[in-house]
Short mmCIF file of C-alpha atoms in Angstrom, two decimals:
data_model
loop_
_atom_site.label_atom_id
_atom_site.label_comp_id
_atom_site.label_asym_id
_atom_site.label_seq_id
_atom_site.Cartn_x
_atom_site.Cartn_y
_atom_site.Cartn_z
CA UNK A 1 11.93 -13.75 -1.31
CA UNK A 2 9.89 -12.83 -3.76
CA UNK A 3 9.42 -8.62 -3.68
CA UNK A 4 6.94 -7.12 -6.53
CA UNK A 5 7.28 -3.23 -6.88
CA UNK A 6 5.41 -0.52 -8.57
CA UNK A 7 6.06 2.47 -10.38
CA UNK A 8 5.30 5.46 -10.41
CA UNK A 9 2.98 5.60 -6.61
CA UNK A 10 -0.03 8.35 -7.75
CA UNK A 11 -0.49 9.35 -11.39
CA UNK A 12 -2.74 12.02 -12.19
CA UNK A 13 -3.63 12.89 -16.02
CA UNK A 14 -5.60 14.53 -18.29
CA UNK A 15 -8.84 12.35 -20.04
CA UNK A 16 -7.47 10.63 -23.17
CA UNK A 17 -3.66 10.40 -22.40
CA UNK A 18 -1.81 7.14 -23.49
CA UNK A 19 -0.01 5.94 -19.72
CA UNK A 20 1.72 3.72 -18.83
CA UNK A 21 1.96 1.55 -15.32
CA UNK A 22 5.68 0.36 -14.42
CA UNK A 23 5.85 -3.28 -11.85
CA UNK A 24 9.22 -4.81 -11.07
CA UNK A 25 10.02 -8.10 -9.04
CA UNK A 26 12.46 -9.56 -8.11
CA UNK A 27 12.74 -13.09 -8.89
CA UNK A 28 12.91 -14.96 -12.24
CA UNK A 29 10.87 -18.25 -10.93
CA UNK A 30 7.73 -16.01 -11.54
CA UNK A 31 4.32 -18.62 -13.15
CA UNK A 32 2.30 -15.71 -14.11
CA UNK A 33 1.57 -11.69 -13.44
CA UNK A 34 -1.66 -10.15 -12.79
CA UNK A 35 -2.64 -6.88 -12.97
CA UNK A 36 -5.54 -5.92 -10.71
CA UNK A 37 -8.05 -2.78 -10.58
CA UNK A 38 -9.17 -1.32 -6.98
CA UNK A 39 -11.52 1.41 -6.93
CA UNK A 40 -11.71 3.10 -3.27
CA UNK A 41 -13.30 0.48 -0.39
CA UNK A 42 -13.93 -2.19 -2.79
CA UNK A 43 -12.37 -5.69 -3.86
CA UNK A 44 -9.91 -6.73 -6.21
CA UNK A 45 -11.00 -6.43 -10.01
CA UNK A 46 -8.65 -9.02 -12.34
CA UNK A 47 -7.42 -7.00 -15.20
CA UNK A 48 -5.46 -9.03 -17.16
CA UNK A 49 -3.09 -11.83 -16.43
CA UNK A 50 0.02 -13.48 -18.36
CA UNK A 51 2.03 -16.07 -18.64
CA UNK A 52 5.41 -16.92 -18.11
CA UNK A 53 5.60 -17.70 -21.49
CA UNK A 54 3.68 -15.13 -23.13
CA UNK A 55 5.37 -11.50 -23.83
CA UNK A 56 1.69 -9.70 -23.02
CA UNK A 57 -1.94 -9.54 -23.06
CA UNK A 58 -4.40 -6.96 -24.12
CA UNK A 59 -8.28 -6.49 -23.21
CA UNK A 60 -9.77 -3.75 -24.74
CA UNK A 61 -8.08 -0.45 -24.08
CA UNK A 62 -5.52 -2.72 -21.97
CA UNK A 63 -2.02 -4.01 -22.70
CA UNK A 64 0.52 -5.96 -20.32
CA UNK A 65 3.68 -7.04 -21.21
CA UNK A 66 5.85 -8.88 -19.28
CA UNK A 67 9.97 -9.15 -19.52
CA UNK A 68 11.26 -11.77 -17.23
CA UNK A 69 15.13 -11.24 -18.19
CA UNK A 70 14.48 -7.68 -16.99
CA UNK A 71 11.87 -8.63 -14.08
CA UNK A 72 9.79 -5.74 -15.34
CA UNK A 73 5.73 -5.94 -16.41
CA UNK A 74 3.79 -2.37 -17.60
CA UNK A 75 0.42 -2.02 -17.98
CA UNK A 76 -0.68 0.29 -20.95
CA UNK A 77 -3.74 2.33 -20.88
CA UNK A 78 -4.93 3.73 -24.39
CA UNK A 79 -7.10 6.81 -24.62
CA UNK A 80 -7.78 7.07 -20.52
CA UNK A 81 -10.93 7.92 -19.14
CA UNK A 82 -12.21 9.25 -15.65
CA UNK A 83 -13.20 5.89 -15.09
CA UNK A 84 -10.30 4.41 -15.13
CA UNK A 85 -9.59 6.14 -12.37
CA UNK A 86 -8.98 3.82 -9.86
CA UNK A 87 -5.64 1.80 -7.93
CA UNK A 88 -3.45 -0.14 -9.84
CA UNK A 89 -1.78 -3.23 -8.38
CA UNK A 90 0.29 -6.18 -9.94
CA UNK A 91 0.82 -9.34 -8.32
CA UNK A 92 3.32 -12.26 -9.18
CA UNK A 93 2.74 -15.55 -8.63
CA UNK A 94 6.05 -17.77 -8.09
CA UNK A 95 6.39 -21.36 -9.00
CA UNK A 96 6.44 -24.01 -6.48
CA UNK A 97 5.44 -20.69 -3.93
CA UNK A 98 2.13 -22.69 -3.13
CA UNK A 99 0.30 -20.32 -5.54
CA UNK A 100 0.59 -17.30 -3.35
CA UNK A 101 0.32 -14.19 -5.11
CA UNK A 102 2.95 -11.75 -4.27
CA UNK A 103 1.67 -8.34 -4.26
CA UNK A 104 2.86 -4.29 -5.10
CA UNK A 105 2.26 -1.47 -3.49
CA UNK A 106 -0.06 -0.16 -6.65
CA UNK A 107 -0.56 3.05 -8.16
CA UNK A 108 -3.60 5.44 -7.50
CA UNK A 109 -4.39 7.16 -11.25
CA UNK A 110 -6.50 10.30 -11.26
CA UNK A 111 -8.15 10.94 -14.72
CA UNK A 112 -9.24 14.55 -15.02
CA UNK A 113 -11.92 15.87 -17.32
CA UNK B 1 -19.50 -16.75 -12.87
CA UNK B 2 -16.85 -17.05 -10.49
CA UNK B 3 -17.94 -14.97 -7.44
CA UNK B 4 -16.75 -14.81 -4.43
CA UNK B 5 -18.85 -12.69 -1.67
CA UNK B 6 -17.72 -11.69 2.32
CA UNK B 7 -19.93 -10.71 5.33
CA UNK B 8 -20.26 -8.27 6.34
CA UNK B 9 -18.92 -5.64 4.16
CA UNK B 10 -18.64 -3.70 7.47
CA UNK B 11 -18.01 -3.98 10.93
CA UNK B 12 -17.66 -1.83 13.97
CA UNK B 13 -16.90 -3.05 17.05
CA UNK B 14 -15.28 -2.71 20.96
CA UNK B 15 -12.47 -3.83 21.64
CA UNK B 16 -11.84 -7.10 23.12
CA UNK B 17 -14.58 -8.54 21.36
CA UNK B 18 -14.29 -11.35 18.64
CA UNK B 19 -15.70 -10.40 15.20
CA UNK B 20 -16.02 -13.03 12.35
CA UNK B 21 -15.68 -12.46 8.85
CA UNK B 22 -17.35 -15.31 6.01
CA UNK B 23 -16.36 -15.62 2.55
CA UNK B 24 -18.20 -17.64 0.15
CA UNK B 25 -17.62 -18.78 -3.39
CA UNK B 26 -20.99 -18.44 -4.64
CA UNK B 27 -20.81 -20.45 -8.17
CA UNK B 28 -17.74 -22.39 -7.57
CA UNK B 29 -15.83 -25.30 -5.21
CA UNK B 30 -12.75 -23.54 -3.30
CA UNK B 31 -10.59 -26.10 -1.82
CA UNK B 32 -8.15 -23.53 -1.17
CA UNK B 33 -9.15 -19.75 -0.11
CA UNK B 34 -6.56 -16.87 0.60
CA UNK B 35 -6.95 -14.04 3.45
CA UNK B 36 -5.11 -10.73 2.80
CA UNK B 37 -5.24 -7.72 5.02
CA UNK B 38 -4.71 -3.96 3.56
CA UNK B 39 -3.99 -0.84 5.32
CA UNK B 40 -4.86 2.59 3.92
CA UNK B 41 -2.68 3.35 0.83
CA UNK B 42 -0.78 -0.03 1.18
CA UNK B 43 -1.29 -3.20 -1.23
CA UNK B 44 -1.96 -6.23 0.31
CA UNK B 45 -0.65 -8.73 2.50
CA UNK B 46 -0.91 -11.94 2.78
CA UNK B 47 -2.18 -13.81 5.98
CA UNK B 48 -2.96 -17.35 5.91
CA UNK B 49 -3.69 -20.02 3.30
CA UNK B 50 -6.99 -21.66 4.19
CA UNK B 51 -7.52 -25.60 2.64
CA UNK B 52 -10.66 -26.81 3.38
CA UNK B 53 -10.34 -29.42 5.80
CA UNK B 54 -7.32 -29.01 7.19
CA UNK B 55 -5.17 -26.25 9.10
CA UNK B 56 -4.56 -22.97 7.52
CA UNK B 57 -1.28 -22.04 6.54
CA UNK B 58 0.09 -18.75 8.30
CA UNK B 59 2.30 -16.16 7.07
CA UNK B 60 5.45 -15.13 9.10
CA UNK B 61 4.21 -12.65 11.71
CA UNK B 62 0.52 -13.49 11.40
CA UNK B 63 -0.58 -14.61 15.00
CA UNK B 64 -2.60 -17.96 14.42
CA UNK B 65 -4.36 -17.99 17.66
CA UNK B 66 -5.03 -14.26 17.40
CA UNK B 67 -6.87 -14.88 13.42
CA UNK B 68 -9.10 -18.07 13.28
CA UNK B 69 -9.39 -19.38 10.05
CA UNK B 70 -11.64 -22.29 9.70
CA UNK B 71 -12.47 -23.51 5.64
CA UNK B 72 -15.07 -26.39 7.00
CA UNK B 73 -16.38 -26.96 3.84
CA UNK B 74 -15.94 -26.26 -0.07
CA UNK B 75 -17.47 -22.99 -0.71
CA UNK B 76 -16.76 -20.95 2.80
CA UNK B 77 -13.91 -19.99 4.83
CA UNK B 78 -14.49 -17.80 7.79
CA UNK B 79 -11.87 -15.25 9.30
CA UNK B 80 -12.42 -14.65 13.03
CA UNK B 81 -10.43 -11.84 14.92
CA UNK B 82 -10.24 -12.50 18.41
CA UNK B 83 -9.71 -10.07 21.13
CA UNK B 84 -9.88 -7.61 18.80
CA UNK B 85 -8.37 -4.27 19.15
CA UNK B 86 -7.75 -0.69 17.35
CA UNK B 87 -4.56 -2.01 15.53
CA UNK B 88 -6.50 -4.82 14.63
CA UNK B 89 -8.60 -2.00 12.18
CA UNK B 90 -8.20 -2.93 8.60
CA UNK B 91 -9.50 -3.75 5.36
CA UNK B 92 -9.54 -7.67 5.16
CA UNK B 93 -9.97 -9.24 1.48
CA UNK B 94 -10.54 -13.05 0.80
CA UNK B 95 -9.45 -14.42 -2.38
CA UNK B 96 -10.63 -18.19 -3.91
CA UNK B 97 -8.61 -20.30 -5.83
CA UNK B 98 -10.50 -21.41 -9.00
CA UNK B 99 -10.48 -24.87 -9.61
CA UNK B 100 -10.08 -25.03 -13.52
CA UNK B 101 -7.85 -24.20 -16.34
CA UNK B 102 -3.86 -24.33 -15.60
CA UNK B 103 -3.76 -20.24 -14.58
CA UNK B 104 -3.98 -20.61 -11.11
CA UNK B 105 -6.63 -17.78 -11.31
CA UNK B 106 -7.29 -16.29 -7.95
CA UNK B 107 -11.21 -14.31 -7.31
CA UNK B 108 -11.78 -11.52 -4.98
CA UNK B 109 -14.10 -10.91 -2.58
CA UNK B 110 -15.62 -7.39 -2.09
CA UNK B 111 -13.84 -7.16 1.03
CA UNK B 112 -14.35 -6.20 4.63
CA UNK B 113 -14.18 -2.84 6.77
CA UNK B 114 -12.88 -3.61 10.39
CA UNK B 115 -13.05 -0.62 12.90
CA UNK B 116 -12.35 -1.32 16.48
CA UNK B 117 -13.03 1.34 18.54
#
């Protein structure tokens, strides 16, 4: 069974810190990972996704990597901002798993002023 | 493009009563449509797989007769929660599978706010 983990839970950090946003799964078959955006009470925002043959993508202040040997992904934030401030989730999506996305737990960031 | 909206964004309501949630892909042809349910501080979890024009699909645990999912047509699947009750309070998200490219790209709705009381 597919599990997708995230670390760390709750970052807080002062505006314009580099961070960096730790997910870990569990099984190799993975198609694709997505990192998503939640801001309190709303829907899912699509952040950036990648392949299972790509090593990352960036968007912007935004880069994901992905390491399948190691089943990790991280999600780099340049120069944060209080708007970023928001949850974090990732979300694998196995092959031949009927394009269900498997998600994380996610991590709530707090960007100070 | 690619937006997928849910009604209503909110709902109270007494228990025992049935309460049904829509979710629409405005600009796009879903034949397949994900519900997810999320608890406060948790990620989310998948319920059913809705194909339109057939039977949803139901997670382990997820009590079909208890969540009605009916996709009757290509841009709306509705959730209803029957009988519902205080445990059935949660944040329910639909998702739509996008029928182009090779990604597999799933879009959000906004969500729903379920309070039983």
């Amino acid at each position: 069974k597919q599990e997708v983990t995230r670390i760390p839970a709750a970052l807080s950090v002062p505006e314009g810190e580099n961070l960096v946003l730790n997910c870990s799964f569990t099984d190799s078959a993975i198609y694709n990972l997505q990192w998503f955006r939640q801001d309190p009470g709303k829907g899912l925002t699509s952040l950036l996704l990648i392949q299972s043959s790509q090593r990352e993508q960036t968007s912007g202040r935004l880069n994901a990597s992905l390491d399948k040997s190691s089943g990790r992904s991280t999600l780099y934030i340049a120069a944060s901002q209080p708007g970023d401030s928001a949850t974090y989730l990732c979300a694998g999506l196995v092959t031949g798993g009927g394009n269900k996305l498997t998600f994380g737990t996610g991590t709530q960031l707090k960007v100070e002023l | 493009g690619a937006v997928v909206s849910q009604h209503p964004s909110w709902v109270i309501c007494k228990s025992g009563t049935s309460v049904k949630i829509e979710c629409r892909s405005l600009d796009f042809q879903a034949t397949t449509m994900f519900w997810y349910r999320q608890f406060p501080k948790q990620s989310l979890m998948l319920m059913a797989t809705s194909n339109e024009g057939s039977k949803a699909t139901y997670e382990q645990g997820v009590e079909k007769d208890k969540f009605l999912i009916n996709h009757a047509s290509l841009t709306l699947s509705t959730l209803t929660v029957t009988s519902a009750h205080p445990e059935d309070s949660s944040f329910y998200i639909c998702s739509a599978m996008a029928p182009w490219g090779f990604q597999e790209t799933q879009y959000f709705g906004p969500g729903t706010r379920l309070l039983v009381l």
